[in-house]
Every structure is written in C-alpha cells, then in structure tokens.
Coordinates of C-alpha atoms in Angstrom, one line a residue:
M1389 CA 4.6 22.1 35.6
Y1390 CA 5.0 21.9 39.4
K1391 CA 4.0 19.7 42.3
I1392 CA 4.1 20.4 46.0
Q1393 CA 4.3 17.7 48.6
E1394 CA 4.3 18.2 52.4
R1395 CA 6.4 16.0 54.7
V1396 CA 7.0 15.9 58.4
L1397 CA 10.4 14.8 59.6
H1398 CA 11.1 13.5 63.1
F1399 CA 14.1 14.4 65.3
K1400 CA 16.2 11.6 66.7
Q1401 CA 16.2 13.5 70.0
P1402 CA 14.5 16.8 70.9
A1403 CA 16.3 19.8 69.6
G1404 CA 16.2 22.5 72.4
T1405 CA 16.7 26.2 71.9
S1406 CA 15.8 29.1 74.2
R1407 CA 12.7 29.6 72.1
G1408 CA 11.5 26.0 72.7
T1409 CA 12.1 22.4 71.7
Y1410 CA 11.6 20.8 68.3
T1411 CA 10.5 17.2 68.0
T1412 CA 9.3 17.3 64.4
R1413 CA 10.1 19.4 61.3
R1414 CA 7.6 20.2 58.6
S1415 CA 8.8 20.9 55.0
W1416 CA 7.2 21.4 51.6
F1417 CA 8.9 20.1 48.6
I1418 CA 8.5 21.7 45.1
T1419 CA 9.1 19.4 42.1
L1420 CA 9.4 21.2 38.7
T1421 CA 9.0 19.3 35.5
D1422 CA 9.9 20.6 32.1
E1423 CA 8.5 19.7 28.7
N1424 CA 11.1 16.9 28.3
G1425 CA 10.1 15.3 31.6
R1426 CA 13.2 16.4 33.5
Q1427 CA 12.7 17.2 37.1
G1428 CA 14.2 19.4 39.8
I1429 CA 13.3 19.4 43.5
G1430 CA 13.6 22.0 46.2
E1431 CA 12.7 22.3 49.8
C1432 CA 10.7 25.1 51.5
A1433 CA 11.1 24.8 55.3
P1434 CA 10.0 27.8 57.3
L1435 CA 10.8 27.7 61.0
P1436 CA 7.8 28.0 63.3
N1437 CA 7.5 31.3 65.2
L1438 CA 10.8 32.5 63.6
S1439 CA 10.6 32.7 59.8
C1440 CA 9.1 35.9 58.4
D1441 CA 7.0 33.7 56.1
D1442 CA 5.8 31.3 58.8
I1443 CA 2.1 32.0 58.0
P1444 CA -1.1 30.0 58.7
N1445 CA -1.9 29.5 55.0
Y1446 CA 1.7 28.6 53.9
A1447 CA 0.7 25.8 51.5
E1448 CA -1.8 28.0 49.8
K1449 CA 0.6 30.9 49.4
L1450 CA 3.3 28.5 48.2
S1451 CA 1.0 27.2 45.5
T1452 CA 0.2 30.8 44.4
F1453 CA 4.0 31.5 44.4
C1454 CA 4.8 28.5 42.1
E1455 CA 1.7 29.0 39.9
S1456 CA 2.6 32.6 39.1
F1457 CA 6.3 31.8 38.4
V1458 CA 5.6 28.8 36.1
S1459 CA 2.9 30.7 34.2
E1460 CA 5.2 33.6 33.5
N1461 CA 8.5 31.9 33.0
P1462 CA 8.7 28.9 30.6
I1463 CA 10.8 26.3 32.5
G1464 CA 12.8 25.6 29.4
N1465 CA 14.1 29.2 29.2
L1466 CA 15.5 29.9 32.7
L1467 CA 18.4 31.9 34.0
P1468 CA 21.8 30.2 34.1
P1469 CA 22.5 28.6 37.5
S1470 CA 25.5 30.8 38.2
S1471 CA 23.4 34.0 38.0
L1472 CA 21.7 33.4 41.4
L1473 CA 19.2 36.0 40.2
L1474 CA 15.5 35.1 40.1
P1475 CA 13.4 38.1 38.8
R1476 CA 12.8 40.5 41.7
T1477 CA 9.1 40.4 40.9
I1478 CA 8.0 37.0 39.6
L1479 CA 4.3 37.3 40.2
T1480 CA 1.5 39.1 38.4
P1481 CA 0.3 42.6 39.4
H1482 CA -2.9 41.1 40.6
S1483 CA -1.3 38.4 42.8
T1484 CA -1.4 38.6 46.6
L1485 CA 2.4 38.1 46.5
H1486 CA 4.5 40.8 44.9
T1487 CA 7.9 40.6 46.5
P1488 CA 9.3 37.0 46.6
Q1489 CA 12.1 38.2 48.9
D1490 CA 9.5 38.5 51.6
Y1491 CA 9.0 34.8 51.4
P1492 CA 12.5 33.5 51.7
S1493 CA 11.8 29.8 52.4
M1494 CA 9.6 29.7 49.3
L1495 CA 12.2 31.5 47.3
F1496 CA 15.0 29.2 48.4
G1497 CA 12.9 26.1 47.5
L1498 CA 12.1 27.4 44.1
E1499 CA 15.8 28.5 43.4
T1500 CA 16.9 25.0 44.5
A1501 CA 14.4 23.2 42.2
L1502 CA 15.3 25.4 39.3
L1503 CA 19.0 24.7 39.7
N1504 CA 18.4 21.0 40.2
L1505 CA 16.3 20.9 37.0
Q1506 CA 18.9 22.9 35.0
V1507 CA 22.0 21.0 35.9
G1508 CA 20.3 17.6 36.1
S1509 CA 22.2 16.7 39.3
T1510 CA 22.3 17.4 43.0
M1511 CA 25.7 19.0 42.4
L1512 CA 24.2 22.4 41.9
F1513 CA 27.4 24.3 41.3
D1514 CA 30.7 23.2 39.8
T1515 CA 33.2 23.6 42.6
P1516 CA 35.9 21.5 44.2
F1517 CA 33.3 20.6 46.9
G1518 CA 30.9 19.6 44.2
R1519 CA 33.5 17.5 42.4
G1520 CA 34.3 15.7 45.6
E1521 CA 37.8 17.1 45.8
E1522 CA 37.5 18.8 49.1
G1523 CA 35.2 19.1 52.1
I1524 CA 33.7 22.0 53.9
P1525 CA 34.8 22.5 57.6
I1526 CA 31.8 22.5 59.9
N1527 CA 31.1 23.0 63.6
G1528 CA 29.7 20.4 65.9
L1529 CA 26.4 21.5 67.2
V1530 CA 25.4 20.8 70.9
W1531 CA 21.8 21.3 71.6
M1532 CA 20.4 22.6 74.9
G1533 CA 19.6 20.1 77.6
T1534 CA 20.4 19.3 81.2
F1535 CA 23.9 19.8 82.4
E1536 CA 24.7 16.1 82.1
E1537 CA 23.1 15.9 78.6
M1538 CA 25.1 18.8 77.3
R1539 CA 28.3 17.5 78.9
E1540 CA 27.8 14.2 77.2
R1541 CA 27.0 15.7 73.8
I1542 CA 30.1 17.9 74.0
E1543 CA 32.3 14.9 74.7
Q1544 CA 30.7 13.1 71.7
K1545 CA 31.5 16.0 69.4
L1546 CA 35.1 16.2 70.6
A1547 CA 35.5 12.4 70.2
Q1548 CA 34.2 12.7 66.6
G1549 CA 37.1 15.0 65.8
F1550 CA 35.4 18.4 65.7
H1551 CA 37.7 21.4 66.2
C1552 CA 34.9 23.9 66.4
V1553 CA 31.9 23.3 68.7
K1554 CA 28.8 25.5 68.9
L1555 CA 26.7 25.4 72.1
K1556 CA 23.1 26.5 72.4
I1557 CA 22.8 28.4 75.7
G1558 CA 20.1 30.2 77.6
A1559 CA 17.8 27.4 78.7
I1560 CA 19.5 26.0 81.8
D1561 CA 21.1 27.9 84.7
F1562 CA 23.7 30.3 83.3
N1563 CA 26.2 29.3 86.0
Q1564 CA 25.9 25.7 84.8
E1565 CA 26.6 26.7 81.3
L1566 CA 29.7 28.6 82.4
E1567 CA 30.8 25.4 84.2
L1568 CA 30.5 23.5 81.0
L1569 CA 32.6 26.0 79.2
K1570 CA 35.1 25.9 82.0
K1571 CA 35.4 22.1 81.8
I1572 CA 36.1 22.3 78.1
R1573 CA 38.7 25.0 78.5
S1574 CA 40.4 23.1 81.3
R1575 CA 41.1 20.3 78.7
Y1576 CA 41.4 22.2 75.4
S1577 CA 43.0 25.5 74.6
R1578 CA 41.5 27.9 72.0
R1579 CA 44.1 26.6 69.5
E1580 CA 42.7 23.1 69.9
I1581 CA 39.0 23.9 70.1
E1582 CA 37.1 26.9 68.8
L1583 CA 34.0 27.6 71.0
R1584 CA 31.0 29.3 69.6
V1585 CA 27.8 30.0 71.6
D1586 CA 24.3 30.8 70.4
A1587 CA 22.0 32.5 72.9
N1588 CA 19.0 32.8 70.4
G1589 CA 18.2 36.1 72.1
A1590 CA 18.0 34.7 75.6
F1591 CA 19.7 37.5 77.4
S1592 CA 18.1 40.8 78.4
P1593 CA 19.7 44.1 77.4
D1594 CA 20.1 44.9 81.1
D1595 CA 22.3 41.8 81.9
A1596 CA 23.7 40.9 78.5
L1597 CA 27.0 42.8 78.9
Q1598 CA 27.7 41.3 82.3
K1599 CA 27.1 37.8 80.9
L1600 CA 29.3 38.5 77.9
E1601 CA 32.1 39.5 80.3
Q1602 CA 31.7 36.2 82.2
L1603 CA 31.7 34.2 79.0
S1604 CA 34.8 35.9 77.8
L1605 CA 36.8 34.1 80.5
Y1606 CA 36.6 31.0 78.4
D1607 CA 38.1 32.3 75.1
I1608 CA 34.8 32.3 73.2
H1609 CA 35.2 32.8 69.4
S1610 CA 31.8 34.5 69.1
I1611 CA 28.2 34.6 70.4
E1612 CA 25.1 34.6 68.2
Q1613 CA 22.3 36.9 68.9
P1614 CA 22.7 37.6 72.6
I1615 CA 19.5 39.7 72.8
R1616 CA 16.3 39.4 70.8
Q1617 CA 16.2 41.1 67.4
G1618 CA 14.7 44.5 66.8
Q1619 CA 16.7 46.3 69.5
W1620 CA 19.2 48.0 67.2
G1621 CA 20.4 50.5 69.7
D1622 CA 21.0 48.0 72.4
M1623 CA 22.6 45.6 70.0
A1624 CA 24.9 48.3 68.6
F1625 CA 26.0 49.1 72.2
L1626 CA 26.8 45.4 72.9
C1627 CA 28.7 45.1 69.6
R1628 CA 30.8 48.1 70.6
E1629 CA 31.4 47.1 74.2
S1630 CA 31.4 43.3 74.2
P1631 CA 34.7 41.5 74.9
I1632 CA 33.3 38.7 72.7
P1633 CA 32.7 39.2 69.0
I1634 CA 28.9 39.3 68.3
A1635 CA 27.3 37.6 65.3
L1636 CA 23.8 38.5 64.1
D1637 CA 21.4 35.8 63.1
E1638 CA 17.7 36.4 63.9
E1639 CA 18.4 40.1 63.6
L1640 CA 18.5 39.6 59.8
I1641 CA 15.2 37.9 59.4
G1642 CA 12.6 40.0 57.5
V1643 CA 15.2 42.6 56.4
N1644 CA 14.9 41.9 52.7
D1645 CA 15.8 45.1 50.7
S1646 CA 19.3 46.2 50.1
Y1647 CA 19.0 49.6 51.6
T1648 CA 17.7 48.4 55.0
K1649 CA 20.3 45.6 55.0
G1650 CA 23.1 48.2 54.7
Q1651 CA 21.5 50.4 57.2
L1652 CA 21.3 47.6 59.8
L1653 CA 25.0 46.7 59.3
D1654 CA 26.1 50.3 59.5
I1655 CA 24.2 51.0 62.7
I1656 CA 24.8 47.8 64.6
K1657 CA 28.4 47.0 63.3
P1658 CA 28.5 43.3 64.2
A1659 CA 31.7 41.3 63.9
Y1660 CA 29.9 38.6 61.9
I1661 CA 26.6 37.8 60.3
I1662 CA 25.3 34.2 60.1
L1663 CA 23.2 33.4 57.1
K1664 CA 20.4 30.8 56.6
P1665 CA 19.1 30.9 53.0
S1666 CA 15.6 29.7 54.1
L1667 CA 15.4 32.7 56.5
H1668 CA 17.5 35.4 54.9
G1669 CA 16.3 35.8 51.3
G1670 CA 17.1 32.6 49.6
M1671 CA 20.3 32.1 47.5
A1672 CA 20.2 35.6 45.9
G1673 CA 19.5 37.3 49.3
T1674 CA 22.3 35.4 51.0
K1675 CA 24.7 36.5 48.3
E1676 CA 23.6 40.1 48.8
W1677 CA 24.1 39.9 52.5
I1678 CA 27.6 38.6 52.1
D1679 CA 28.5 41.2 49.5
L1680 CA 27.3 44.0 51.8
A1681 CA 29.1 42.5 54.8
N1682 CA 32.4 42.2 52.8
D1683 CA 32.1 45.9 51.8
R1684 CA 32.1 46.7 55.5
H1685 CA 34.8 44.2 56.6
I1686 CA 32.2 42.1 58.5
G1687 CA 32.8 38.3 58.5
S1688 CA 30.1 35.8 57.7
W1689 CA 29.3 32.1 57.5
I1690 CA 26.4 30.0 56.4
T1691 CA 24.3 27.5 58.3
S1692 CA 21.3 25.3 57.6
A1693 CA 18.0 25.9 59.3
L1694 CA 17.0 22.3 60.2
E1695 CA 16.1 21.4 56.6
S1696 CA 16.1 17.9 55.4
N1697 CA 19.1 16.7 53.3
V1698 CA 17.5 18.3 50.2
G1699 CA 17.8 21.7 51.7
L1700 CA 21.2 20.9 53.4
N1701 CA 22.7 19.8 50.1
A1702 CA 21.6 23.0 48.3
I1703 CA 23.0 25.1 51.1
A1704 CA 26.3 23.2 51.1
H1705 CA 26.8 23.7 47.4
L1706 CA 25.8 27.4 47.7
T1707 CA 28.4 27.8 50.4
A1708 CA 31.1 26.3 48.3
Y1709 CA 30.1 28.5 45.4
L1710 CA 29.9 31.8 47.4
Y1711 CA 33.1 31.4 49.5
G1712 CA 35.2 29.7 46.9
P1713 CA 37.7 26.8 47.3
H1714 CA 39.7 26.0 50.5
I1715 CA 37.1 27.3 52.9
Q1716 CA 38.8 27.9 56.3
R1717 CA 36.0 29.1 58.6
P1718 CA 33.7 26.3 59.9
Q1719 CA 30.2 26.5 58.6
G1720 CA 27.0 25.3 60.3
L1721 CA 26.2 22.4 58.0
G1722 CA 26.2 19.5 60.4
T1723 CA 22.5 18.9 60.7
G1724 CA 22.0 16.1 58.2
Q1725 CA 22.0 13.4 60.9
L1726 CA 19.3 15.0 63.1
F1727 CA 16.3 13.1 61.7
T1728 CA 15.2 9.5 61.8
D1729 CA 13.5 9.7 58.4
N1730 CA 15.8 12.0 56.4
I1731 CA 15.9 12.0 52.6
P1732 CA 19.0 10.3 51.2
M1733 CA 21.6 12.6 49.6
P1734 CA 25.3 12.0 48.7
L1735 CA 26.5 13.9 51.8
E1736 CA 28.9 12.5 54.4
I1737 CA 30.6 13.9 57.5
I1738 CA 34.2 12.8 57.8
G1739 CA 35.9 14.2 60.9
D1740 CA 34.9 17.8 61.0
Q1741 CA 34.2 18.2 57.3
L1742 CA 31.1 17.8 55.1
W1743 CA 31.8 16.0 51.9
Y1744 CA 29.8 15.5 48.7
K1745 CA 30.1 12.1 47.1
Q1746 CA 29.4 12.5 43.4
E1747 CA 26.4 10.7 42.1

C-alpha cells in the first residue's frame, strides 16, 4: 500500500541562482506500508524548470508510478537495500510510464521509501557515517545576492569553520564577484580555504573562456556548469582549454541510459561530475554515473537538490555507502538548515562535517 502527500517548504531567506530565486520548495512524500504495518517514507522533489521530470501533471504521474510498482512487486519481497537496483522496467506494458529512469525524482523517492521500509530506520546503509562514527565533509554554500549580502554570507561560513566554500555566481556584476573572490584570497590561501564556484550556465560560449581566465587568478578549485547544458562541442572546448577544472551538473540531466552517459563523458571530458540523485537517475543512476566516471578517471561528488531533511538524509547515507569510509572530498550536503519548516531528522552539522546521530 502507498500514500502520497504534497508539502510546501519555505526558505528562511530567498535562494538565488542565475536561473531565478526560490522562496518555497514543493515536495511529494511517498509512504509505503507492508502487510505487517511497517512503513517507509521517501521524498520526490523535482526542481522547477530544471528537472527532466518537472511536468504539469506530476502528482498524477507519481501516483501511476507507485500504483504500477506496488501492484507488480509485493512489498514483502523486495530487493536487498545494498543492491541499489530497482527493476529497469517497473510498470506494465500498457502504462504511460515505461522507463522509471526518465523520472529520477520519482525513482529516488521510491528507492528511499523502499530502503526505509526494509531496514526500519533512517540509517539506510550500514556505514561508519550511519553508525555515527564519522562525519562527511561538506562545503559551505553561499547563495547569490548583492555584493554586501554575499560578503556577509561568506564571512559567516568561514566563521562556522568551513574549509570549502561554494559560491553561486552569475547574477550580480561579474567584476563584483571577482572582487569577492579577491577579498577571500587576500585573507586565506588555497591551503586554508578551497573555493568552488557554480555558474549554473550563466556564461555564454563566447565569453566563458575569458571569464574562466579571470577567475583562475584566485585559485579556484573548480567551476560548475559555466555554460548552459546541451552545447557539447563548446563545453568540450572549455574543458580542454580552461585554466580551472570544470564540473558538469545540469549537463547530466535527462541523460539516463548508460551508452549516452559514456558518450557524454568521452566527448566533453570534464574534470568532475556533480551528482544529485533527484536529478540524475535516483540512487541506481547515481551509482552508474560514478562507475562510468571512475573508469575514465573523472572525479565526482554528490550534492542535495534542495530537498527536505528526508531527501537529504537519504542522499547523505547514499554518499557514505558509495564513496566508502573516510571521505576526503567535501560534498554538497549542507542544505538542511535552509527551511523554516523542515522535517526533523537525526542530522547535525558540526564544523564543516555532516553527522548522523543514531536514532
């Protein structure tokens, strides 16, 4: 049996990107119940105007998705959690949905609910992180705003003890953004603070390389998605010529079959890929991306996509499971404090690490 509940979360402060500003966040929560009354919950949270499954009739499609799965898969006889392999076709031949990988936020919510039901705990995988023995290093996220707002937010993150700071850029004057980076570097070396920037596709192919060269003066670790997705030739050129390592994010959205994933990585040759399970194929799709990247010596890390703590908790445990103990590279899992009305979960940020406090 399943139940779907819609919920709107409210940001403590507007979350600005080059694509627009978020003030609220809509999620759908799947609750699965087995014959013994045990329950598991998962979050489906497509990002407006970004997710490949951001569709007008989302709730209707999600209900069809769940109905088809539950009718064909007795909830008492599911795959073991460690498999990370839901059936590639979980819907009937007559259904309007045939490839769940094309609906990654729905798939991620269902995967999470299944794992939660099976293990009977929010500790979805048995790892040192899940046992509360070690934290996951995370970056401090600085949203777009005015020059003064971003300067103040940077100071707050540094004061909180973050050693990796990620700045959203592309909304204010580029020279002002360079000035912010200059101020940070005048106080902190690259050994003290790792700087990442995320352009969310704000640059044009014509001026991107010039801007990358200007950014490189400030010892930038990497830049996410300097130009909009879908321009493989231009992005391949930038990855080849850029003085800053380039990480792909939006570029991966909607690329759901293994062959095309490999083709994208072989043509563009990025330094890194950044994975959001709600956008990039759920848990199983995320693992496939990481395996393909590892085969090509491409680095990766995982981030949340503005989910509530339900989704964030699942992503954190997945990260610990996929990357193993003693994670060194900071992940993008610091979004649990964004909302005024978040859902309680045993997650806590201590310094620059995310910890899970066992239930």
